[in-house]
Coordinates of C-alpha atoms in Angstrom, one line a residue:
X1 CA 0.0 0.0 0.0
X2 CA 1.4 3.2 -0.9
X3 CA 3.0 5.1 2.0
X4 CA 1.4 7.9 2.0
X5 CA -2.1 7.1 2.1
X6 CA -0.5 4.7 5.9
X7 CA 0.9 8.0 7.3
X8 CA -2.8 9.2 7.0
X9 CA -4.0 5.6 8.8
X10 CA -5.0 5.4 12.4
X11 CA -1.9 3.4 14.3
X12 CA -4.5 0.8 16.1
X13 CA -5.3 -0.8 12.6
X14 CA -2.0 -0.8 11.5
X15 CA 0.6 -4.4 11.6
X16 CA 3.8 -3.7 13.6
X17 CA 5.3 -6.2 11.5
X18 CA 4.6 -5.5 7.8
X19 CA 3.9 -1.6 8.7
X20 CA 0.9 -1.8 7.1
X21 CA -3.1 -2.4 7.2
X22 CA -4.2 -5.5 9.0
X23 CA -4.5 -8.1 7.0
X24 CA -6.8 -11.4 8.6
X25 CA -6.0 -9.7 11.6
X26 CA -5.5 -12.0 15.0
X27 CA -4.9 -10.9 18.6
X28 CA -2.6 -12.9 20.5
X29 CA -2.0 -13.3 24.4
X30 CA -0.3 -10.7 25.2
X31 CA -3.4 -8.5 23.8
X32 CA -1.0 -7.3 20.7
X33 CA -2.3 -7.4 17.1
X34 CA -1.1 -8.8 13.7
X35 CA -1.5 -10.0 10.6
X36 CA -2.2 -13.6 10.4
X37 CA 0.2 -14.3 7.3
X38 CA 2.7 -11.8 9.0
X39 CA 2.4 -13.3 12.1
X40 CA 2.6 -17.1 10.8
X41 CA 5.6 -16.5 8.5
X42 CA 7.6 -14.9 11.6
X43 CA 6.7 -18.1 13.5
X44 CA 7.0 -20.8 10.8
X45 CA 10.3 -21.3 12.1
X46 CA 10.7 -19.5 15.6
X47 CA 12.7 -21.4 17.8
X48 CA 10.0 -22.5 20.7
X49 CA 8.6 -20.9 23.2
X50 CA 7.5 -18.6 20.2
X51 CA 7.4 -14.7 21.1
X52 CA 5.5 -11.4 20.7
X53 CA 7.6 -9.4 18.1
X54 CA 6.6 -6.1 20.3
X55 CA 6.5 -7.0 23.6
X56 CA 8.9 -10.3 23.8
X57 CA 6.1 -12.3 26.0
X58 CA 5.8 -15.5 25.2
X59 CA 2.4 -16.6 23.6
X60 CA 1.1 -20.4 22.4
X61 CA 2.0 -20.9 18.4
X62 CA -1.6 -21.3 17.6
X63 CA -3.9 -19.3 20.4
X64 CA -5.4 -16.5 18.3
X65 CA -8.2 -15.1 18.6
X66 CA -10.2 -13.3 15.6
X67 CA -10.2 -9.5 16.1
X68 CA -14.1 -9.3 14.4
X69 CA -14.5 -5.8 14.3
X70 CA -11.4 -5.0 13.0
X71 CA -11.5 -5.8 9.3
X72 CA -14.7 -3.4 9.1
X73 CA -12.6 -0.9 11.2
X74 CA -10.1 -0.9 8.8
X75 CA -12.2 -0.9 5.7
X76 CA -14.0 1.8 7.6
X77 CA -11.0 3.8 7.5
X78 CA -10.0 3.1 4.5
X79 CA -12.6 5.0 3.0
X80 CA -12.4 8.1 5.3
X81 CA -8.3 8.3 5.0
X82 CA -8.9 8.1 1.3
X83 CA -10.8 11.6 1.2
X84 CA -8.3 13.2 3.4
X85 CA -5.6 12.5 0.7
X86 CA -4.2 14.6 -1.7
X87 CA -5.7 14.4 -5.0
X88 CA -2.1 13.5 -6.5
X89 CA -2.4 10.2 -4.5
X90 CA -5.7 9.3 -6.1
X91 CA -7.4 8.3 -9.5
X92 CA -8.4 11.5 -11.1
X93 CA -10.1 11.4 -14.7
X94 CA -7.8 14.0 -16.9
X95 CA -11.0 14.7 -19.1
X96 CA -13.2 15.7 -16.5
X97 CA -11.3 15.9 -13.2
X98 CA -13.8 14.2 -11.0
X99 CA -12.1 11.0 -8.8
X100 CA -12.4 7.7 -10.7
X101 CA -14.5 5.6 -8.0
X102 CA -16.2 3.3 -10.8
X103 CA -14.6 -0.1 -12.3
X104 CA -15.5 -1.4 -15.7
X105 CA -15.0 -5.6 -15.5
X106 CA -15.5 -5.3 -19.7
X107 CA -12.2 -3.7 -20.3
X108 CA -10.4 -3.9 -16.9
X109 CA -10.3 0.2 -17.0
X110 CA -10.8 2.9 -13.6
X111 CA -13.9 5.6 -14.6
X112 CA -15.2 8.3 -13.4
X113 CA -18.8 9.0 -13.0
X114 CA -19.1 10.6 -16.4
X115 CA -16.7 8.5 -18.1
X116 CA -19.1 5.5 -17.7
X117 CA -22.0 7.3 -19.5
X118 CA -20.1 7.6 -22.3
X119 CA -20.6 5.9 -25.6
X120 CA -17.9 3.0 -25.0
X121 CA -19.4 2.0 -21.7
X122 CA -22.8 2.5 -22.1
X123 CA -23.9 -0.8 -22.7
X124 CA -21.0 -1.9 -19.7
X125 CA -21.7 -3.6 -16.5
X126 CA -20.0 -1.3 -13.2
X127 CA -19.1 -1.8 -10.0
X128 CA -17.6 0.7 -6.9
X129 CA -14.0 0.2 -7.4
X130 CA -14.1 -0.5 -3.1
X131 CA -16.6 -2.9 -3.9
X132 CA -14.3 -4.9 -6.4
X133 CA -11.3 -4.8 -4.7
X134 CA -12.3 -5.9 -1.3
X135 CA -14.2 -8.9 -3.3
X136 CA -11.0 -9.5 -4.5
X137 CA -9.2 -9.7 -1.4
X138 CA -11.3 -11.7 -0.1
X139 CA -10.5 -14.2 -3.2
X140 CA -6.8 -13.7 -1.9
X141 CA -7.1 -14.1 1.7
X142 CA -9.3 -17.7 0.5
X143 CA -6.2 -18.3 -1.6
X144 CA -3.8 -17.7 1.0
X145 CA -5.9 -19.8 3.7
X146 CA -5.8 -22.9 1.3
X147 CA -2.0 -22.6 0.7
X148 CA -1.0 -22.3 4.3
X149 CA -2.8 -25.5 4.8
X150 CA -1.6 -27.5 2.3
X151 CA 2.0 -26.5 2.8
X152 CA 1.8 -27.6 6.7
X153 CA -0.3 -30.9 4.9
X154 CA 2.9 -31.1 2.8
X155 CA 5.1 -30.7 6.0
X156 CA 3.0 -33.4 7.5
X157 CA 3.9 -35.7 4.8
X158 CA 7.9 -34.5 4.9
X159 CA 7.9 -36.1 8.3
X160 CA 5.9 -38.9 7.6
X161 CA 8.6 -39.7 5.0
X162 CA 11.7 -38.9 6.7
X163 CA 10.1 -41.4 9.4
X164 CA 9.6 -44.0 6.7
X165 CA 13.1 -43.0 5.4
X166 CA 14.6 -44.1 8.8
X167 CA 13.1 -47.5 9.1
X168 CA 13.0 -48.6 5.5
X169 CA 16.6 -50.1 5.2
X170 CA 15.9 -51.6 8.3
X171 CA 12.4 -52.9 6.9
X172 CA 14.5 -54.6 4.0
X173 CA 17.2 -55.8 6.0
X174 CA 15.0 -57.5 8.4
X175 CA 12.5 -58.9 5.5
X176 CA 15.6 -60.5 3.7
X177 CA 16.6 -62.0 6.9
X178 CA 12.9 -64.0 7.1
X179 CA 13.1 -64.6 4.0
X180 CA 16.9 -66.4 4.3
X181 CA 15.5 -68.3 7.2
X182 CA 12.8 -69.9 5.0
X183 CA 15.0 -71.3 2.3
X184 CA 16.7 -73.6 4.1
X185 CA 13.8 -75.8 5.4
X186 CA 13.2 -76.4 1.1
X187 CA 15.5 -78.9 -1.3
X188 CA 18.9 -77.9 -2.0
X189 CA 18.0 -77.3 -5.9
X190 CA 16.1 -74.2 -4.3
X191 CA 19.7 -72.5 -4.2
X192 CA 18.9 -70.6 -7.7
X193 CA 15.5 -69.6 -6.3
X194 CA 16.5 -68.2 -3.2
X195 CA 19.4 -66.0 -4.3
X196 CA 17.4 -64.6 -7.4
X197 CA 14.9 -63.7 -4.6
X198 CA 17.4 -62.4 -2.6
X199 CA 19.1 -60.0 -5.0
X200 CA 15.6 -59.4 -6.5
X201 CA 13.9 -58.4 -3.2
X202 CA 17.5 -55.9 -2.4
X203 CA 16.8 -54.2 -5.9
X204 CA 13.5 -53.1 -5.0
X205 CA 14.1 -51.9 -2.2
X206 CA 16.5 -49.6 -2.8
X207 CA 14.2 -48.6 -6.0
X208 CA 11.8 -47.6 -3.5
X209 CA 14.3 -45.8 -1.2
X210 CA 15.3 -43.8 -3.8
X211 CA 11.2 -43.0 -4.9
X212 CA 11.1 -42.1 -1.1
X213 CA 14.2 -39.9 -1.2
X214 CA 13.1 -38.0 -4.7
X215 CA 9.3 -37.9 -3.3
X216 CA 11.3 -36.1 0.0
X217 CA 13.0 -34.0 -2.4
X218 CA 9.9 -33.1 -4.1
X219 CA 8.0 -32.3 -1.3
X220 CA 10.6 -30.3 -0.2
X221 CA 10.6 -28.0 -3.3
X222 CA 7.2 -27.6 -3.2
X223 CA 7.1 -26.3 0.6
X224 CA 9.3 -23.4 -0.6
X225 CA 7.2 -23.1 -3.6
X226 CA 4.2 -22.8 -1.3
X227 CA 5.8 -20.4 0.9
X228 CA 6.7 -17.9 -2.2
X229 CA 3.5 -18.1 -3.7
X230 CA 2.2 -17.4 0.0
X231 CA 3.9 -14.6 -0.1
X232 CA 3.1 -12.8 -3.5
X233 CA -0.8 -13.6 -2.2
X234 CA 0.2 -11.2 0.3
X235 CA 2.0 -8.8 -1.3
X236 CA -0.6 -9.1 -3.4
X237 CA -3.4 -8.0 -1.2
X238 CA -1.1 -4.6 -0.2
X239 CA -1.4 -3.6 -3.6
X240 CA -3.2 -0.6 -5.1
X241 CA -6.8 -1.0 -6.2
X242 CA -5.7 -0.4 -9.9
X243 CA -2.5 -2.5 -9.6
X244 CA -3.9 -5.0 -7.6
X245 CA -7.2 -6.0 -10.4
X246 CA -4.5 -5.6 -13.3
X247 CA -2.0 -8.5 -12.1
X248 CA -4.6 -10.7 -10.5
X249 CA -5.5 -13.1 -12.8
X250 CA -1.8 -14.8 -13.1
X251 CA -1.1 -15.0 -9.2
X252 CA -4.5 -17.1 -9.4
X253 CA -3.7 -19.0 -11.6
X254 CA -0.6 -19.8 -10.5
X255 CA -1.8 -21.0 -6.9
X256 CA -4.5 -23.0 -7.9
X257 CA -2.4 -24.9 -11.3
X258 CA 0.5 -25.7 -7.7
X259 CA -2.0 -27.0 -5.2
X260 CA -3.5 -28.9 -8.1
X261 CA 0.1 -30.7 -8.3
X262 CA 1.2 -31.4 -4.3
X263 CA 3.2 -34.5 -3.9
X264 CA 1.6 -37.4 -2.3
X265 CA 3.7 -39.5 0.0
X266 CA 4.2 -42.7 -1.0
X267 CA 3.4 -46.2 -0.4
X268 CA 5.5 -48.5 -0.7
X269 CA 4.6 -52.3 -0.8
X270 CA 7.2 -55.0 -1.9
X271 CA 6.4 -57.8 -4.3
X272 CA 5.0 -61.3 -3.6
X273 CA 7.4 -63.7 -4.4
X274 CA 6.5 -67.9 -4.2
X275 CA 8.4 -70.1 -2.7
X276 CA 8.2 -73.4 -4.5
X277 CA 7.4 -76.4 -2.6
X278 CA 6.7 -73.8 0.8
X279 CA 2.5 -75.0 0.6
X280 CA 3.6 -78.5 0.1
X281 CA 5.9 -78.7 3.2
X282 CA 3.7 -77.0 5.1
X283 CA 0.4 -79.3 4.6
X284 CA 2.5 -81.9 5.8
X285 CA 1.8 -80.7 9.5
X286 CA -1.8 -79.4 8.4
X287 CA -4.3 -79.4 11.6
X288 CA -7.8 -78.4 11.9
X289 CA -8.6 -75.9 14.5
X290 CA -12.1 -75.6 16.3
X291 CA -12.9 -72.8 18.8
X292 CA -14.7 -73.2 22.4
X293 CA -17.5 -70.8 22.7
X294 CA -16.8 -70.5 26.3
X295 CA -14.7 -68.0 25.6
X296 CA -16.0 -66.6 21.9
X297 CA -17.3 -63.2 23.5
X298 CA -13.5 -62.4 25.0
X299 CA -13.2 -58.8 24.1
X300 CA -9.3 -57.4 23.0
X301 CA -8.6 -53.6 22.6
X302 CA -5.9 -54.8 19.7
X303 CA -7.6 -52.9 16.8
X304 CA -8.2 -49.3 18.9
X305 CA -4.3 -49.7 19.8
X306 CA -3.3 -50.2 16.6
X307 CA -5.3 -47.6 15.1
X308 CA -4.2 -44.7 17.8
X309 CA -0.8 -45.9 17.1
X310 CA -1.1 -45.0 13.4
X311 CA -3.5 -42.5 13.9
X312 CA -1.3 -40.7 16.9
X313 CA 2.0 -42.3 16.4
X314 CA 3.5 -38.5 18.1
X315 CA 1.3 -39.6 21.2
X316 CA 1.2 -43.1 21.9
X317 CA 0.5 -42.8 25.8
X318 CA -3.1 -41.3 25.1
X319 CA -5.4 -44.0 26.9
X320 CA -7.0 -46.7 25.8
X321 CA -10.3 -47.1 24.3
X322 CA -12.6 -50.1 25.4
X323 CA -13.1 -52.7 22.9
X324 CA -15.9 -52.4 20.5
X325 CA -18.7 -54.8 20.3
X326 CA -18.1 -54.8 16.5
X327 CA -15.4 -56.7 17.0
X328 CA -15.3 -61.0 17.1
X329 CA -12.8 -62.4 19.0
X330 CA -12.3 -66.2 19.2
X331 CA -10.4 -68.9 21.1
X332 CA -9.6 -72.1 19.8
X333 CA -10.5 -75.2 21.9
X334 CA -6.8 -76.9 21.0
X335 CA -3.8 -75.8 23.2
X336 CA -0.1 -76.4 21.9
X337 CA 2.7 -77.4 24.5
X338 CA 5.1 -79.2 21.7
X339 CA 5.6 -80.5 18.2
X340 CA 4.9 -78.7 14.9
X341 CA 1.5 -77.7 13.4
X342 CA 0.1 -75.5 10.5
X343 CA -3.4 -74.7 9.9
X344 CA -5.4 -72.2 7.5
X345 CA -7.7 -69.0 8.1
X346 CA -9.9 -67.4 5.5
X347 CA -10.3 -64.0 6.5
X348 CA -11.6 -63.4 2.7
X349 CA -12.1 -59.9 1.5
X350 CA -12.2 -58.4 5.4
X351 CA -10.3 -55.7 5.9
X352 CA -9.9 -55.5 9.8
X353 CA -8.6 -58.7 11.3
X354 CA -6.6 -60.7 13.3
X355 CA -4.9 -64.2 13.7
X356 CA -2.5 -66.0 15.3
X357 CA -1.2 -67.7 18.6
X358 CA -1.4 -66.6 22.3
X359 CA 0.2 -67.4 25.3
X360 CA -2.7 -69.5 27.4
X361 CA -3.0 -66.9 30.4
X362 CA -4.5 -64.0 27.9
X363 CA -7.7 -66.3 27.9
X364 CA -8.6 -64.9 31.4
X365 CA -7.3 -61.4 30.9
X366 CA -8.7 -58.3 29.2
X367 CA -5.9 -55.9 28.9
X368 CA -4.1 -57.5 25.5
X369 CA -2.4 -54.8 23.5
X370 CA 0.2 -54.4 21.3
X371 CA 3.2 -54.5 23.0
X372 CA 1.7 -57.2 25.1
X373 CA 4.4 -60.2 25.8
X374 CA 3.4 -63.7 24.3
X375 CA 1.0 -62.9 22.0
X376 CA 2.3 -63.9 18.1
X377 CA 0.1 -62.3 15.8
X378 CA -0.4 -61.3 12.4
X379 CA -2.9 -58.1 12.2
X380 CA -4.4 -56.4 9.1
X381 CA -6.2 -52.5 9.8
X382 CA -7.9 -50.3 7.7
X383 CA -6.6 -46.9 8.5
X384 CA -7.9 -43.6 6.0
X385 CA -9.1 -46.2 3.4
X386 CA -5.9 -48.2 3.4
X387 CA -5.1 -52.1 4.4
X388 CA -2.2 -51.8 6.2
X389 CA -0.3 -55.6 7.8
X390 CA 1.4 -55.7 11.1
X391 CA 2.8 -58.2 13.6
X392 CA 2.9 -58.2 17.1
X393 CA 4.4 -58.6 19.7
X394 CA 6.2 -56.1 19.1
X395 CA 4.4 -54.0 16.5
X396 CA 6.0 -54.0 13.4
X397 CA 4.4 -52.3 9.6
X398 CA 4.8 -54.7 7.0
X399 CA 5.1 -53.5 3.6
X400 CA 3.5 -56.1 1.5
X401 CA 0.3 -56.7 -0.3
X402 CA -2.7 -57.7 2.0
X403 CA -3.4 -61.6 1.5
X404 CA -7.4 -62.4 0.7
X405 CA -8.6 -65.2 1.2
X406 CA -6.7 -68.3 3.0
X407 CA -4.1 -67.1 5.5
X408 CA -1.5 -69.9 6.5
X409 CA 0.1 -70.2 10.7
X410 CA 2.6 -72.5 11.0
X411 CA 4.1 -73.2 14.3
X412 CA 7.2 -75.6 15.3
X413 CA 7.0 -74.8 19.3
X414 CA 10.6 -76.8 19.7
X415 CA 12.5 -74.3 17.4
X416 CA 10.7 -71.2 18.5
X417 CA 9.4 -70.6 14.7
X418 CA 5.8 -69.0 13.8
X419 CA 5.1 -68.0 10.1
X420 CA 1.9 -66.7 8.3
X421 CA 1.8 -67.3 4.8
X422 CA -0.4 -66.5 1.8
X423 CA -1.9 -69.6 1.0
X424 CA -2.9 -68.1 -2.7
X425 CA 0.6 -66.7 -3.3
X426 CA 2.6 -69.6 -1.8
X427 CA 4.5 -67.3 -0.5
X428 CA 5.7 -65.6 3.1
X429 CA 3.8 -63.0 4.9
X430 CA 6.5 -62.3 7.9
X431 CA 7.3 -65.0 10.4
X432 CA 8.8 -65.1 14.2
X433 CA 12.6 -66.3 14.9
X434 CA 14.2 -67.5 17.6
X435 CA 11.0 -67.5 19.9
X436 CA 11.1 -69.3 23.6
X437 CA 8.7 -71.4 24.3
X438 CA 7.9 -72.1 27.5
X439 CA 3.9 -72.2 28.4
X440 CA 0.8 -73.3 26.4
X441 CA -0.1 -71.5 23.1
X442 CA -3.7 -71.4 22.3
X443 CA -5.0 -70.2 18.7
X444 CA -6.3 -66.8 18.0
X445 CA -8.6 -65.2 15.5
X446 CA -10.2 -62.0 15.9
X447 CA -12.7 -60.0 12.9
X448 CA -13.0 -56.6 13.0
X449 CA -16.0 -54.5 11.0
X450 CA -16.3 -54.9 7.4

């Protein structure tokens, strides 16, 4: 805005930051006023506690309260600071030398009153110049809104990669070793099999570490995209009327075509590979599992933990909620105290589930959660419209297709093993190693809502 028509303003509606009219004003604790975009780009990154720039207190990042009155206050005085101006500081018609307070949308042009009787505009559409421009900043200030939030939703999604970013290798590490520990139980002549898996299942994961890298990089560009655009908006909005309904159109533009393009974070899922002969060996310990219904109404919190961890994984010591009575949980009547054993589940197209072994004690307890000690379980979620896997105990994301259908458990209580397989694929969901065995095992199944 230019600075003469602000040496005219009142000093209550002006920002101490940007010198200027309030724009979106906000009032924060301390009872000092600012611009919201002023204010949020000083304290985008402000080291905490974050600070009044006038009087140093410290004040909550996000406690602002609207100032209401103060927009039309300022608008108010817009108006009436205007007259008090100089005529060289306004819009005056050459022709007839009357102010030019009237805007023609036909040719983008500033009129007086007479001007827009004339021939060329007769048959034109008008509008208060005030009128047009504060409907215009009110398009900016929606613009501006809807960048700020999708540049913190990109920021969100920074993290969420860099998180994924720190456990990935590990992911791949750790999935190469279950998969290693599966290949020897098969026929030597497997050799080929494994070690093209092997080098196979390495490749893609460091494909998708590099997709996760470049998508970090991405993300990254557009957050400083975001913030420049941010800023133009609100240069933008400081502008004269005239200059400000000239150079609209390609600012707009501009934000819309970027938020039309933000990065999306990825999800990465590794490929199914079979593992000849695994079905085979493993029907050769095939069981058939029946469940008491003694015990069929036993009620877990598994899937509320799961979901507040993925949900709130910044706050995991929020409480628990109670189970819901959506969920079916079931016990089988067989108990396991030796020997090896494999039976099927068909959990078909269900989205919220979960299967597996437990230690015998959790039959008469309610408190079952993830981090729970001997429970061996195998846990698929639906969390924002995606199937997500998991084991527990501990939990652990696995980052492979969902299995539909027949789900394999396999159990060899001697050498501490228990695997899930997909019986469609032949091929390994995620398995246990190295397990101690050392009370009963009872089987576990649990169906969550469609």
């Amino acid at each position: 805005m230019d600075s003469t028509f602000v040496r005219y303003a009142p000093s209550l509606l002006i920002c101490s930051i940007c010198k200027d009219y309030f724009t979106d004003p906000v009032t924060i604790n301390c009872g000092h006023s600012f611009c919201t975009p002023c204010l949020c780009l000083l304290w985008e990154d402000a080291q905490h506690p974050t600070r009044c720039p006038v009087c140093r207190a410290v004040s909550p990042r996000m406690d602002f309260k609207s100032i209401i009155s103060a927009e039309g206050q300022a608008r108010a005085k817009k108006e009436s600071v205007a007259k008090k101006l100089p005529r060289s500081a306004r819009q005056v018609c050459w022709i007839h030398q009357a102010l030019k307070n009237i805007f023609c949308p036909t040719d983008k042009s500033l009129l007086c009153l007479q001007c827009s009787h004339s021939p060329g505009h007769t048959t034109h559409i008008h509008c208060p110049v005030s009128q047009v421009a504060e409907h215009c900043r009110e398009k900016l200030l929606m613009q501006m809104k809807s960048i700020w939030e999708n540049r913190q939703r990109n920021q969100r999604n920074i993290n969420k990669e860099y998180n994924l970013l720190r456990v990935w290798q590990g992911f791949v590490n750790l999935r190469m070793v279950m998969i290693k520990a599966e290949y020897p139980k098969v026929y030597q002549y497997l050799h080929k099999e494994k070690q093209k898996h092997l080098e196979s299942l390495a490749i893609e994961g460091k494909i998708i570490f590099h997709r996760l890298r470049r998508n970090v990089a991405r993300m990254l560009q557009m957050g400083k995209l975001l913030k420049r655009i941010y800023e133009e908006l609100k240069e933008m909005c400081l502008k004269a009327d005239v200059h400000l309904l000239q150079d609209l159109g390609d600012i707009m533009k501009r934000s819309q075509l970027v938020q039309a393009h933000l990065p999306q974070p990825v999800d990465p899922q590794l490929s199914e590979w079979t593992i000849t002969g695994m079905s085979e060996r493993l029907n050769n310990f095939r069981v058939y599992i029946t469940f008491d219904d003694k015990i069929r109404n036993y009620r877990v919190p598994l899937f509320e933990d799961l979901r507040r961890l993925q949900c709130c994984p910044d706050h995991q010591d929020l409480p628990h909620s109670p189970a819901s009575p959506q969920y079916k949980p079931s016990w089988a009547a067989q108990t396991f105290t030796s020997g090896k054993y494999y039976w099927e589940v068909d959990v078909g197209n269900s989205q919220n589930w979960i299967i597996g072994l437990c230690r015998e004690s959790w039959t008469k307890r309610h408190d079952m959660l993830l981090n729970s000690e001997g429970i061996f379980l195998l846990l698929c979620v639906n969390v924002d419209d995606h199937c997500r896997l998991f084991s527990a105990s501990p939990p652990l994301r696995h980052y492979i297709p969902r299995p539909q259908g027949l789900v394999g458990v396999f159990l060899d209580y001697e050498f501490g093993i228990v695997s899930f397989v997909n019986v469609a694929k032949s091929s390994l969901i995620c398995n246990f190693l190295s397990c101690s065995f050392s009370f009963p095992l009872r089987p576990f199944i649990c169906y969550g809502p469609k």
